[in-house]
């Protein structure tokens, strides 16, 4: 058996009173794709920060190919060993692909940057790894998967042959995920080793050969994926046996087809979608499905003030919804979980309590004064209700793990007791067990008569909806009532059942 390419032993990492890792262990063999799984807050991203030399462990050590890891200050030595591609770009969006590949090490010609050489070298690099992206393209214009490939190519050009992907699929639709996986397999064939983090366990079975499970900051097991059935994997993650959502049709129960219409949309049009007619009743949960390019996110964002339609109307309880103004839509009774918690979701410098109650400050207190106790009580209740893994309401959101930050965004949307709740990928980054409690919150919002619009790439999210509308190239092409089969919905999303 070959020696590990990367090995971490007895890793301990504390942040003040929080022990993020109590016993981190990992051994990745050369050439494999190794999955790292665990519930939100289990310590996965902390281990990644230690494996990439962003932080030093309090105890324990990392070895590459049997040698001790370089000192933290020697960034070049780390870059030559390992790179992590996150959901969020570490490339500069305004620059071209070529510029990003060679940022800070542009080929110089008599002291000046030689643009021609830079482009040629970028093209050669992309070609070597068979990454089909135009070196002249502005990075901001790339699709997420292409941007990820540019980051991988950049890492490979520094000599790294170990690539960490921390939840790379959270923002991708099915087709994009398939393309990412086939590129991963090709790179694996060329000798690249991957550490792959995902909450989608089927992906672990699809692209990985080995899996390591962390739970409550500790290593639990490492096993070949082929020897660990899904049920055992979930049990290792949760520490108890839990029923995972079976992949079958679920009937969310009675839907009241006589309830009054709350959201009434007529002929809504923008560059991303056309002629959308849509109604959502009180207590009704309507799903919007489609590929990334379908316009579903832009449509949902139109009701939250983040995207402005060019024509058409949307009324809430008969009153026209103001477009293009987030504050005004909030006042009109819209609560939302945005697509991107980093850009739109949270104020990272503020505490969990402040973030969760941000949208209700004017309701909690008169004349702009909010008692600290009131706020704490509201926040504490939300932390409990949504099973947020945190030290308390005063902890800054920036300290939370990805999935727990997502739950704070959800808490905030619910705190305003909205009439219309718009959820964009609400369970992105949330572990299998927490997903259930988050979706249960949607069910109780529905019971309170809230109208809910759920945009998601995840069938588990959509299964809870009374109806799912499918968008294709900006138009609604299909409607599925609760009880649909997976293949039916996927067929309409892929555009195979409507010409
Ligand atoms: N800078 C920090 N300060 C304080 N606590 C932190 C910090 N970074 C992480 N933590 C805590 O360490 C624990 C592990 O977090 P980590 O981000 O590693 O989890 P994760 O397994 O990646 O979870 P997720 O699946 O939600 O991304 C969490 O309880 C988190 O709140
Ligand atoms: Mg994480």
PDB file of C-alpha atoms and ligand atoms in Angstrom, residues 15 18 20 38-46 49 167 199 389 395 399-404 429, ligand 1:
ATOM      1  CA  UNK A  15     -11.112  29.191  18.941  1.00  0.00           C
ATOM      2  CA  UNK A  18     -14.897  26.536  21.030  1.00  0.00           C
ATOM      3  CA  UNK A  20     -13.391  23.196  16.419  1.00  0.00           C
ATOM      4  CA  UNK A  38     -19.847  15.406   8.696  1.00  0.00           C
ATOM      5  CA  UNK A  39     -22.676  17.506  10.055  1.00  0.00           C
ATOM      6  CA  UNK A  40     -22.583  21.303  10.120  1.00  0.00           C
ATOM      7  CA  UNK A  41     -19.922  22.431  12.544  1.00  0.00           C
ATOM      8  CA  UNK A  42     -18.190  19.033  12.629  1.00  0.00           C
ATOM      9  CA  UNK A  43     -14.825  20.644  11.810  1.00  0.00           C
ATOM     10  CA  UNK A  44     -14.393  19.971   8.071  1.00  0.00           C
ATOM     11  CA  UNK A  45     -13.530  23.510   6.992  1.00  0.00           C
ATOM     12  CA  UNK A  46     -11.301  23.907  10.040  1.00  0.00           C
ATOM     13  CA  UNK A  49      -7.668  25.577   6.807  1.00  0.00           C
ATOM     14  CA  UNK A 167     -18.689  22.066  -1.138  1.00  0.00           C
ATOM     15  CA  UNK A 199     -23.429  17.326   2.086  1.00  0.00           C
ATOM     16  CA  UNK A 389     -24.650  24.981  16.449  1.00  0.00           C
ATOM     17  CA  UNK A 395     -21.282  34.923  18.895  1.00  0.00           C
ATOM     18  CA  UNK A 399     -17.322  32.321  13.495  1.00  0.00           C
ATOM     19  CA  UNK A 400     -20.065  29.977  12.366  1.00  0.00           C
ATOM     20  CA  UNK A 401     -19.611  27.021  10.068  1.00  0.00           C
ATOM     21  CA  UNK A 402     -21.133  27.397   6.604  1.00  0.00           C
ATOM     22  CA  UNK A 403     -24.291  25.431   7.282  1.00  0.00           C
ATOM     23  CA  UNK A 404     -24.958  27.160  10.573  1.00  0.00           C
ATOM     24  CA  UNK A 429     -24.624  23.671   2.663  1.00  0.00           C
TER      25      UNK A 429
HETATM   26  N1  LIG B   1     -12.878  31.673  13.628  1.00  0.00           N
HETATM   27  C1  LIG B   1     -13.656  30.967  14.455  1.00  0.00           C
HETATM   28  N2  LIG B   1     -13.954  31.416  15.695  1.00  0.00           N
HETATM   29  C2  LIG B   1     -14.734  30.693  16.531  1.00  0.00           C
HETATM   30  N3  LIG B   1     -15.306  29.517  16.204  1.00  0.00           N
HETATM   31  C3  LIG B   1     -15.054  29.024  14.990  1.00  0.00           C
HETATM   32  C4  LIG B   1     -14.228  29.718  14.043  1.00  0.00           C
HETATM   33  N4  LIG B   1     -14.177  28.974  12.924  1.00  0.00           N
HETATM   34  C5  LIG B   1     -14.929  27.872  13.146  1.00  0.00           C
HETATM   35  N5  LIG B   1     -15.444  27.897  14.403  1.00  0.00           N
HETATM   36  C6  LIG B   1     -16.295  26.872  15.007  1.00  0.00           C
HETATM   37  O1  LIG B   1     -15.681  25.624  14.814  1.00  0.00           O
HETATM   38  C7  LIG B   1     -16.666  24.613  14.570  1.00  0.00           C
HETATM   39  C8  LIG B   1     -16.324  23.862  13.303  1.00  0.00           C
HETATM   40  O2  LIG B   1     -16.540  24.709  12.182  1.00  0.00           O
HETATM   41  P1  LIG B   1     -16.247  24.272  10.688  1.00  0.00           P
HETATM   42  O3  LIG B   1     -16.410  25.494   9.850  1.00  0.00           O
HETATM   43  O4  LIG B   1     -14.961  23.564  10.614  1.00  0.00           O
HETATM   44  O5  LIG B   1     -17.435  23.248  10.411  1.00  0.00           O
HETATM   45  P2  LIG B   1     -17.813  22.461   9.073  1.00  0.00           P
HETATM   46  O6  LIG B   1     -17.685  21.007   9.378  1.00  0.00           O
HETATM   47  O7  LIG B   1     -17.058  22.987   7.921  1.00  0.00           O
HETATM   48  O8  LIG B   1     -19.373  22.765   8.958  1.00  0.00           O
HETATM   49  P3  LIG B   1     -20.305  23.131   7.655  1.00  0.00           P
HETATM   50  O9  LIG B   1     -20.749  21.824   7.102  1.00  0.00           O
HETATM   51  O10 LIG B   1     -21.481  23.849   8.240  1.00  0.00           O
HETATM   52  O11 LIG B   1     -19.506  23.960   6.715  1.00  0.00           O
HETATM   53  C9  LIG B   1     -17.999  25.320  14.541  1.00  0.00           C
HETATM   54  O12 LIG B   1     -18.635  25.154  15.771  1.00  0.00           O
HETATM   55  C10 LIG B   1     -17.635  26.778  14.330  1.00  0.00           C
HETATM   56  O13 LIG B   1     -18.580  27.635  14.921  1.00  0.00           O
END
